[in-house]
Amino acid sequence: MTTELKVGIVVLISIALLFYMSVRIGKFGGLMQQGYELKVNFENVGGLDNKSPVQVAGVEVGQVKDIKLRKYHARVTLIITPGVKIPKDSKAAIKSFGILGDKYLEIIPGQSAQHLKDRDTIENVTAYADYDELFDTVSQAAKSFGRTMDDLNSLLGEKEKQDIRSAFQNIQQAAGEFKGLIADNRDNVAVITTNLAVASEQFQPLVQKAEATFSGVNEIVQGVKEGKGTLGLLVKDDKLYKDASQTVASLQSISSDINQGKGSLGMLMKDDSLYLDAKETVKNLRDMTDGINRGEGTLGKLVKDPTLAVEAEKTMKKVQKAAEGVQEQTPITILGTIFGILF
Amino acid sequence: MEETVIRVLDLYKSFNSHRVLDGINLEIERGKITVIIGKSGGGKSVLMKHLIGLMKPDRGEIWIDGVEITRLKERELNKVRRKFGMLFQEAALFDSMNVMENVEFPLREHTSMPLKEIRRTADDRLREVGLLGFGDKMPSELSGGMKKRVGLARALALDPEMILFDEPTSALDPIISLTIQDLIKETQMLLKKTYVVISHDIAGMFRIADKVAMLYEGKIIAFGTPEEVKKNPDEAVQEFLRATGMPGFVGGGV
Amino acid sequence: MNSVVAPLRKFATEFGAIWLLFLDTVYWTFRSRLKLGYLFKQMEFVGVRSLGVVIITGGFTGMVLALQTYYGFRKFSSEGMVGATVALSMTRELGPVLTGLMVTGRAGSAMAAQLGSMRVTEQIDALTVMALSPIKYLIVPRVLASLFMLPVLTIISDFVGIVGGYLVGVKMLSINEGVFMARMIKYVTLDDIYNGLVKAAVFGVLLSLISCYKGFNTKGGAEGVGQSTTQAVVYSSIAILISDYILTSLMW
């Protein structure tokens, strides 16, 4: 290989690379200059340059050829790619690629059927949103904000500041403690969560059962509404009800007998069994109401045992989900359902 | 017959206030071997570089073939230089070229001879210095003595009127030194050129010199045939001669 | 002369001498027919033999540029700019400068060493005595070869650097290829490339001229050659970096 050949190969390779890069960049000076000219007058073209792109709907359709000052206005000459037709009532605006980006000229096409010809002027111009102005406004706003803060600062005395400070410290402390609490009970929390999951699994069949029970309870409620007996609802004891009504009937007859003067208090006292029956009945009734009042039984347990309560809540949610069709039911009835399950 | 070809008049040269040439007057005859003898570092090389225009004097004149060269521009100076060939102390062969290219080089650059003729002339020169067939060797492959022969062949290539020798026998062993002396003498006898030799090798140079100039402390203190110089009563000359360690040495002559 | 004036005087002297050598070189370039053989030899020496080192430095510079700028641009979520940054840095700045510095290290030092040893072995005097101009035979081919080959090497360095940046950016860091290329094509102009090549040509003249000057004016045997070589590399590198700043500010 001769010296000349080696040099020649290297030079040729480099020329080929230069040509390739030039073509890829595709900005051979005059190539983009083909097309027709349009003119736009702006109050201010700040940042727009020769060769800045011209876009329609974000598509480059040409570039700025020339910017000249005319009567204190900027006259911008554009070169538009042939074949791109710009309606007569189109609007021109200077925009930028992002807040720090280069400026470009956007043409917002109008509706007119007539198109602009070579050397025509785009009449509609949107004023240029000057970033300097924008920044000026922002900085003024920032200044007045600063002043407000100063005022606030001066309003706050030393004591108030101290209070705020200690308040923050308290919050911080509380947050710290809370964090510590969680950290300490991490295992417990985990266990509870697991339990909950297990419990809810177990509740699954119960929920189905509950649904069945629910309709029963509902019937009972209906019955109560219809006056089929009040207390009987809760105990479902027809006998008691009958006893009670019998008792009431007996009492009624006794009182009518008294009213009729057929007997005396002594007579009433003679009939031991009747007296004892009545007394027993009344006592039973009172126990029952007291029990409910005190929240004994399942409801009480429900309240006292938090685990159970949470499980119940979870179950409730499941119940709610499951009973999509009975959404109109009030939570009380649902609670009633649970009652039914648990009894 | 005795025609002066180089005439040096009142030549002064200083380097950093150290005076190296202190009023040199010298006449060199055509067709003779003139040896300028002096100590190492005594200004011999400086004097020779003035003769060929590599250095400009502070003061004084140098006439070569009737042309004063110290005030010439480079272009005119080059015309004068064409009359010279020079053998440098270490031959100064171009180490990027082989022996043949070295000898051909002045011919290629200064003549419009066809390549064949250049090649033949270079071969002739190499034959004259006894190195025919060494053309393909690179300078780095040659011994000191061989380099000087190639240097001489190159100096002779353009058939110059005058040849300058800078320490032709330094750094050579005595036997090679002798053959180089003989080579100088032989070629001079053959070609009848003007040879100017500078050397500190008194013994060797007295063998071949037609004229000897003795340079001492920036001045020529003795000039003449070797015999004349040897008989020179000047104390410095005698001391110089004794320093060779060869008293009574009878120099070359023809 | 005190300690301030002496170095300044020396600097001014050398600067003037290099400038005169430049004028002489221009004069001899146009005065006589170019020695094409010598020119091609030097073009091979400066250009072809520097190819490897230029490709390696260019490639790795492009790769590390992609890595570094990716790290920076990721903070602004604009990784797509990596391609444009690598291409602009290579074409405008690093291609020419690194090529200049590499050729200084490889060929400039060799020029100083060659001419220095020619000086101390009197080969330069031999040329003069033959009535041949050492500037024409020794310096003009070297300066012209550097002038021509530096832009050539810079094109290759630019290209390899951009390819390196592409490999790291697109293939390794998974920057979207389309965005990478589009931004590069959008932001790099032909002027960026051509300005870089003009720079490279100036660097070529500077480094060859300074290296030749240092070699040409070598004094004091083998030791002097070593000294000249070192100085040639140091002075050329400094000249490249200073002139790079000046050229960049002029061409902005």
PDB file of N, CA and C in Angstrom, chain B residues 2 24-29 32-39 44 47 185 195-216 219-232 236-238 240-241 244 249-254:
ATOM      1  N   GLU B   2      48.866  30.679  -8.552  1.00  0.00           N
ATOM      2  CA  GLU B   2      48.332  30.884  -7.214  1.00  0.00           C
ATOM      3  C   GLU B   2      47.206  31.896  -7.228  1.00  0.00           C
ATOM      4  N   ILE B  24      40.102  37.861  11.773  1.00  0.00           N
ATOM      5  CA  ILE B  24      40.702  36.826  10.936  1.00  0.00           C
ATOM      6  C   ILE B  24      41.025  37.398   9.551  1.00  0.00           C
ATOM      7  N   ASN B  25      42.246  37.129   9.101  1.00  0.00           N
ATOM      8  CA  ASN B  25      42.621  37.430   7.715  1.00  0.00           C
ATOM      9  C   ASN B  25      43.180  36.157   7.113  1.00  0.00           C
ATOM     10  N   LEU B  26      42.585  35.750   5.970  1.00  0.00           N
ATOM     11  CA  LEU B  26      42.990  34.456   5.421  1.00  0.00           C
ATOM     12  C   LEU B  26      42.743  34.454   3.925  1.00  0.00           C
ATOM     13  N   GLU B  27      43.685  33.839   3.182  1.00  0.00           N
ATOM     14  CA  GLU B  27      43.495  33.676   1.742  1.00  0.00           C
ATOM     15  C   GLU B  27      43.639  32.206   1.405  1.00  0.00           C
ATOM     16  N   ILE B  28      42.677  31.707   0.649  1.00  0.00           N
ATOM     17  CA  ILE B  28      42.695  30.290   0.295  1.00  0.00           C
ATOM     18  C   ILE B  28      42.840  30.179  -1.218  1.00  0.00           C
ATOM     19  N   GLU B  29      43.783  29.357  -1.636  1.00  0.00           N
ATOM     20  CA  GLU B  29      44.104  29.263  -3.057  1.00  0.00           C
ATOM     21  C   GLU B  29      43.277  28.192  -3.736  1.00  0.00           C
ATOM     22  N   LYS B  32      43.949  23.791  -4.074  1.00  0.00           N
ATOM     23  CA  LYS B  32      44.863  23.323  -3.028  1.00  0.00           C
ATOM     24  C   LYS B  32      44.077  22.810  -1.835  1.00  0.00           C
ATOM     25  N   ILE B  33      44.770  22.048  -1.026  1.00  0.00           N
ATOM     26  CA  ILE B  33      44.163  21.657   0.255  1.00  0.00           C
ATOM     27  C   ILE B  33      44.681  22.606   1.320  1.00  0.00           C
ATOM     28  N   THR B  34      43.770  23.407   1.861  1.00  0.00           N
ATOM     29  CA  THR B  34      44.156  24.314   2.934  1.00  0.00           C
ATOM     30  C   THR B  34      43.560  23.778   4.230  1.00  0.00           C
ATOM     31  N   VAL B  35      44.426  23.591   5.225  1.00  0.00           N
ATOM     32  CA  VAL B  35      43.956  23.063   6.501  1.00  0.00           C
ATOM     33  C   VAL B  35      43.992  24.185   7.540  1.00  0.00           C
ATOM     34  N   ILE B  36      42.862  24.417   8.186  1.00  0.00           N
ATOM     35  CA  ILE B  36      42.823  25.363   9.294  1.00  0.00           C
ATOM     36  C   ILE B  36      42.892  24.551  10.565  1.00  0.00           C
ATOM     37  N   ILE B  37      43.964  24.778  11.291  1.00  0.00           N
ATOM     38  CA  ILE B  37      44.197  23.946  12.468  1.00  0.00           C
ATOM     39  C   ILE B  37      44.011  24.780  13.727  1.00  0.00           C
ATOM     40  N   GLY B  38      43.438  24.180  14.742  1.00  0.00           N
ATOM     41  CA  GLY B  38      43.269  24.894  16.002  1.00  0.00           C
ATOM     42  C   GLY B  38      42.693  23.959  17.032  1.00  0.00           C
ATOM     43  N   LYS B  39      42.635  24.454  18.269  1.00  0.00           N
ATOM     44  CA  LYS B  39      42.120  23.616  19.346  1.00  0.00           C
ATOM     45  C   LYS B  39      40.602  23.413  19.178  1.00  0.00           C
ATOM     46  N   LYS B  44      37.173  27.242  14.980  1.00  0.00           N
ATOM     47  CA  LYS B  44      37.356  26.738  13.616  1.00  0.00           C
ATOM     48  C   LYS B  44      36.015  26.536  12.910  1.00  0.00           C
ATOM     49  N   LEU B  47      34.390  29.755  11.993  1.00  0.00           N
ATOM     50  CA  LEU B  47      34.985  30.331  10.796  1.00  0.00           C
ATOM     51  C   LEU B  47      34.443  29.662   9.537  1.00  0.00           C
ATOM     52  N   LYS B 185      43.031  13.183   0.097  1.00  0.00           N
ATOM     53  CA  LYS B 185      44.173  13.513  -0.752  1.00  0.00           C
ATOM     54  C   LYS B 185      43.965  12.996  -2.183  1.00  0.00           C
ATOM     55  N   TYR B 195      40.068  22.376  -1.604  1.00  0.00           N
ATOM     56  CA  TYR B 195      39.613  21.746  -0.358  1.00  0.00           C
ATOM     57  C   TYR B 195      39.976  22.653   0.818  1.00  0.00           C
ATOM     58  N   VAL B 196      39.008  22.883   1.671  1.00  0.00           N
ATOM     59  CA  VAL B 196      39.297  23.586   2.924  1.00  0.00           C
ATOM     60  C   VAL B 196      38.935  22.624   4.051  1.00  0.00           C
ATOM     61  N   VAL B 197      39.933  22.325   4.880  1.00  0.00           N
ATOM     62  CA  VAL B 197      39.720  21.344   5.939  1.00  0.00           C
ATOM     63  C   VAL B 197      39.950  22.031   7.278  1.00  0.00           C
ATOM     64  N   ILE B 198      39.043  21.870   8.208  1.00  0.00           N
ATOM     65  CA  ILE B 198      39.366  22.303   9.562  1.00  0.00           C
ATOM     66  C   ILE B 198      39.530  21.068  10.418  1.00  0.00           C
ATOM     67  N   SER B 199      40.527  21.121  11.285  1.00  0.00           N
ATOM     68  CA  SER B 199      40.829  19.940  12.088  1.00  0.00           C
ATOM     69  C   SER B 199      41.703  20.334  13.268  1.00  0.00           C
ATOM     70  N   HIS B 200      41.685  19.511  14.299  1.00  0.00           N
ATOM     71  CA  HIS B 200      42.644  19.684  15.393  1.00  0.00           C
ATOM     72  C   HIS B 200      43.720  18.590  15.318  1.00  0.00           C
ATOM     73  N   ASP B 201      43.584  17.753  14.290  1.00  0.00           N
ATOM     74  CA  ASP B 201      44.488  16.610  14.135  1.00  0.00           C
ATOM     75  C   ASP B 201      45.713  17.050  13.335  1.00  0.00           C
ATOM     76  N   ILE B 202      46.679  17.679  14.045  1.00  0.00           N
ATOM     77  CA  ILE B 202      47.831  18.257  13.357  1.00  0.00           C
ATOM     78  C   ILE B 202      48.618  17.206  12.588  1.00  0.00           C
ATOM     79  N   ALA B 203      48.903  16.106  13.256  1.00  0.00           N
ATOM     80  CA  ALA B 203      49.740  15.083  12.655  1.00  0.00           C
ATOM     81  C   ALA B 203      49.144  14.584  11.346  1.00  0.00           C
ATOM     82  N   GLY B 204      47.844  14.278  11.406  1.00  0.00           N
ATOM     83  CA  GLY B 204      47.201  13.741  10.214  1.00  0.00           C
ATOM     84  C   GLY B 204      47.130  14.768   9.102  1.00  0.00           C
ATOM     85  N   MET B 205      46.769  15.977   9.454  1.00  0.00           N
ATOM     86  CA  MET B 205      46.521  16.980   8.432  1.00  0.00           C
ATOM     87  C   MET B 205      47.801  17.485   7.777  1.00  0.00           C
ATOM     88  N   PHE B 206      48.876  17.477   8.518  1.00  0.00           N
ATOM     89  CA  PHE B 206      50.139  17.902   7.924  1.00  0.00           C
ATOM     90  C   PHE B 206      50.562  16.973   6.805  1.00  0.00           C
ATOM     91  N   ARG B 207      50.030  15.743   6.817  1.00  0.00           N
ATOM     92  CA  ARG B 207      50.346  14.783   5.767  1.00  0.00           C
ATOM     93  C   ARG B 207      49.751  15.215   4.437  1.00  0.00           C
ATOM     94  N   ILE B 208      48.536  15.809   4.515  1.00  0.00           N
ATOM     95  CA  ILE B 208      47.821  16.030   3.267  1.00  0.00           C
ATOM     96  C   ILE B 208      47.740  17.494   2.871  1.00  0.00           C
ATOM     97  N   ALA B 209      48.095  18.410   3.795  1.00  0.00           N
ATOM     98  CA  ALA B 209      47.868  19.826   3.542  1.00  0.00           C
ATOM     99  C   ALA B 209      48.859  20.406   2.543  1.00  0.00           C
ATOM    100  N   ASP B 210      48.320  21.308   1.666  1.00  0.00           N
ATOM    101  CA  ASP B 210      49.220  22.126   0.861  1.00  0.00           C
ATOM    102  C   ASP B 210      49.568  23.393   1.636  1.00  0.00           C
ATOM    103  N   LYS B 211      48.534  23.927   2.298  1.00  0.00           N
ATOM    104  CA  LYS B 211      48.749  25.115   3.128  1.00  0.00           C
ATOM    105  C   LYS B 211      48.121  24.859   4.489  1.00  0.00           C
ATOM    106  N   VAL B 212      48.741  25.385   5.521  1.00  0.00           N
ATOM    107  CA  VAL B 212      48.201  25.260   6.867  1.00  0.00           C
ATOM    108  C   VAL B 212      48.007  26.643   7.455  1.00  0.00           C
ATOM    109  N   ALA B 213      46.791  26.864   8.039  1.00  0.00           N
ATOM    110  CA  ALA B 213      46.570  28.096   8.792  1.00  0.00           C
ATOM    111  C   ALA B 213      46.318  27.689  10.222  1.00  0.00           C
ATOM    112  N   MET B 214      47.050  28.323  11.133  1.00  0.00           N
ATOM    113  CA  MET B 214      46.870  27.944  12.534  1.00  0.00           C
ATOM    114  C   MET B 214      46.037  29.014  13.229  1.00  0.00           C
ATOM    115  N   LEU B 215      44.887  28.550  13.797  1.00  0.00           N
ATOM    116  CA  LEU B 215      43.947  29.462  14.463  1.00  0.00           C
ATOM    117  C   LEU B 215      44.162  29.356  15.959  1.00  0.00           C
ATOM    118  N   TYR B 216      44.436  30.506  16.580  1.00  0.00           N
ATOM    119  CA  TYR B 216      44.703  30.490  18.006  1.00  0.00           C
ATOM    120  C   TYR B 216      44.089  31.730  18.626  1.00  0.00           C
ATOM    121  N   LYS B 219      42.587  34.269  16.257  1.00  0.00           N
ATOM    122  CA  LYS B 219      43.427  34.890  15.222  1.00  0.00           C
ATOM    123  C   LYS B 219      44.182  33.787  14.474  1.00  0.00           C
ATOM    124  N   ILE B 220      44.573  34.100  13.220  1.00  0.00           N
ATOM    125  CA  ILE B 220      45.458  33.207  12.491  1.00  0.00           C
ATOM    126  C   ILE B 220      46.882  33.579  12.892  1.00  0.00           C
ATOM    127  N   ILE B 221      47.555  32.652  13.591  1.00  0.00           N
ATOM    128  CA  ILE B 221      48.892  33.018  14.083  1.00  0.00           C
ATOM    129  C   ILE B 221      49.988  32.487  13.169  1.00  0.00           C
ATOM    130  N   ALA B 222      49.592  31.586  12.268  1.00  0.00           N
ATOM    131  CA  ALA B 222      50.619  31.094  11.355  1.00  0.00           C
ATOM    132  C   ALA B 222      49.953  30.649  10.071  1.00  0.00           C
ATOM    133  N   PHE B 223      50.565  30.885   8.949  1.00  0.00           N
ATOM    134  CA  PHE B 223      50.007  30.466   7.684  1.00  0.00           C
ATOM    135  C   PHE B 223      51.138  30.135   6.722  1.00  0.00           C
ATOM    136  N   GLY B 224      50.985  29.036   5.979  1.00  0.00           N
ATOM    137  CA  GLY B 224      52.031  28.689   5.024  1.00  0.00           C
ATOM    138  C   GLY B 224      51.995  27.204   4.744  1.00  0.00           C
ATOM    139  N   THR B 225      53.008  26.701   4.063  1.00  0.00           N
ATOM    140  CA  THR B 225      53.096  25.268   3.855  1.00  0.00           C
ATOM    141  C   THR B 225      53.390  24.613   5.200  1.00  0.00           C
ATOM    142  N   PRO B 226      53.136  23.311   5.313  1.00  0.00           N
ATOM    143  CA  PRO B 226      53.392  22.657   6.599  1.00  0.00           C
ATOM    144  C   PRO B 226      54.813  22.916   7.098  1.00  0.00           C
ATOM    145  N   GLU B 227      55.795  22.895   6.187  1.00  0.00           N
ATOM    146  CA  GLU B 227      57.174  23.116   6.622  1.00  0.00           C
ATOM    147  C   GLU B 227      57.353  24.506   7.199  1.00  0.00           C
ATOM    148  N   GLU B 228      56.763  25.478   6.480  1.00  0.00           N
ATOM    149  CA  GLU B 228      56.887  26.860   6.951  1.00  0.00           C
ATOM    150  C   GLU B 228      56.286  27.008   8.349  1.00  0.00           C
ATOM    151  N   VAL B 229      55.117  26.406   8.539  1.00  0.00           N
ATOM    152  CA  VAL B 229      54.459  26.538   9.837  1.00  0.00           C
ATOM    153  C   VAL B 229      55.297  25.879  10.913  1.00  0.00           C
ATOM    154  N   LYS B 230      55.880  24.709  10.594  1.00  0.00           N
ATOM    155  CA  LYS B 230      56.673  24.019  11.611  1.00  0.00           C
ATOM    156  C   LYS B 230      57.888  24.840  12.051  1.00  0.00           C
ATOM    157  N   LYS B 231      58.397  25.629  11.091  1.00  0.00           N
ATOM    158  CA  LYS B 231      59.587  26.422  11.437  1.00  0.00           C
ATOM    159  C   LYS B 231      59.224  27.769  12.048  1.00  0.00           C
ATOM    160  N   ASN B 232      57.943  28.040  12.124  1.00  0.00           N
ATOM    161  CA  ASN B 232      57.504  29.315  12.669  1.00  0.00           C
ATOM    162  C   ASN B 232      57.974  29.465  14.105  1.00  0.00           C
ATOM    163  N   ALA B 236      53.485  30.317  20.579  1.00  0.00           N
ATOM    164  CA  ALA B 236      52.191  29.630  20.593  1.00  0.00           C
ATOM    165  C   ALA B 236      52.157  28.517  19.554  1.00  0.00           C
ATOM    166  N   VAL B 237      52.767  28.784  18.365  1.00  0.00           N
ATOM    167  CA  VAL B 237      52.794  27.786  17.308  1.00  0.00           C
ATOM    168  C   VAL B 237      53.595  26.569  17.764  1.00  0.00           C
ATOM    169  N   GLN B 238      54.752  26.829  18.318  1.00  0.00           N
ATOM    170  CA  GLN B 238      55.609  25.731  18.751  1.00  0.00           C
ATOM    171  C   GLN B 238      54.934  24.903  19.849  1.00  0.00           C
ATOM    172  N   PHE B 240      51.786  24.545  20.235  1.00  0.00           N
ATOM    173  CA  PHE B 240      50.739  23.803  19.571  1.00  0.00           C
ATOM    174  C   PHE B 240      51.309  22.537  18.923  1.00  0.00           C
ATOM    175  N   LEU B 241      52.425  22.707  18.274  1.00  0.00           N
ATOM    176  CA  LEU B 241      53.047  21.574  17.590  1.00  0.00           C
ATOM    177  C   LEU B 241      53.532  20.538  18.586  1.00  0.00           C
ATOM    178  N   THR B 244      51.109  17.894  19.940  1.00  0.00           N
ATOM    179  CA  THR B 244      50.778  16.697  19.181  1.00  0.00           C
ATOM    180  C   THR B 244      51.574  15.501  19.677  1.00  0.00           C
ATOM    181  N   PHE B 249      58.090  15.598  13.442  1.00  0.00           N
ATOM    182  CA  PHE B 249      57.245  14.914  12.465  1.00  0.00           C
ATOM    183  C   PHE B 249      57.327  15.615  11.121  1.00  0.00           C
ATOM    184  N   VAL B 250      57.541  14.869  10.103  1.00  0.00           N
ATOM    185  CA  VAL B 250      57.652  15.449   8.776  1.00  0.00           C
ATOM    186  C   VAL B 250      56.353  15.189   8.031  1.00  0.00           C
ATOM    187  N   GLY B 251      55.665  16.275   7.739  1.00  0.00           N
ATOM    188  CA  GLY B 251      54.329  16.146   7.144  1.00  0.00           C
ATOM    189  C   GLY B 251      54.358  15.676   5.711  1.00  0.00           C
ATOM    190  N   GLY B 252      53.188  15.318   5.260  1.00  0.00           N
ATOM    191  CA  GLY B 252      52.909  14.683   3.993  1.00  0.00           C
ATOM    192  C   GLY B 252      53.638  15.243   2.784  1.00  0.00           C
ATOM    193  N   GLY B 253      53.160  16.287   2.227  1.00  0.00           N
ATOM    194  CA  GLY B 253      53.696  16.733   0.969  1.00  0.00           C
ATOM    195  C   GLY B 253      53.414  15.721  -0.092  1.00  0.00           C
ATOM    196  N   VAL B 254      53.809  16.054  -1.282  1.00  0.00           N
ATOM    197  CA  VAL B 254      53.495  15.162  -2.387  1.00  0.00           C
ATOM    198  C   VAL B 254      54.675  14.271  -2.673  1.00  0.00           C
TER     199      VAL B 254
END
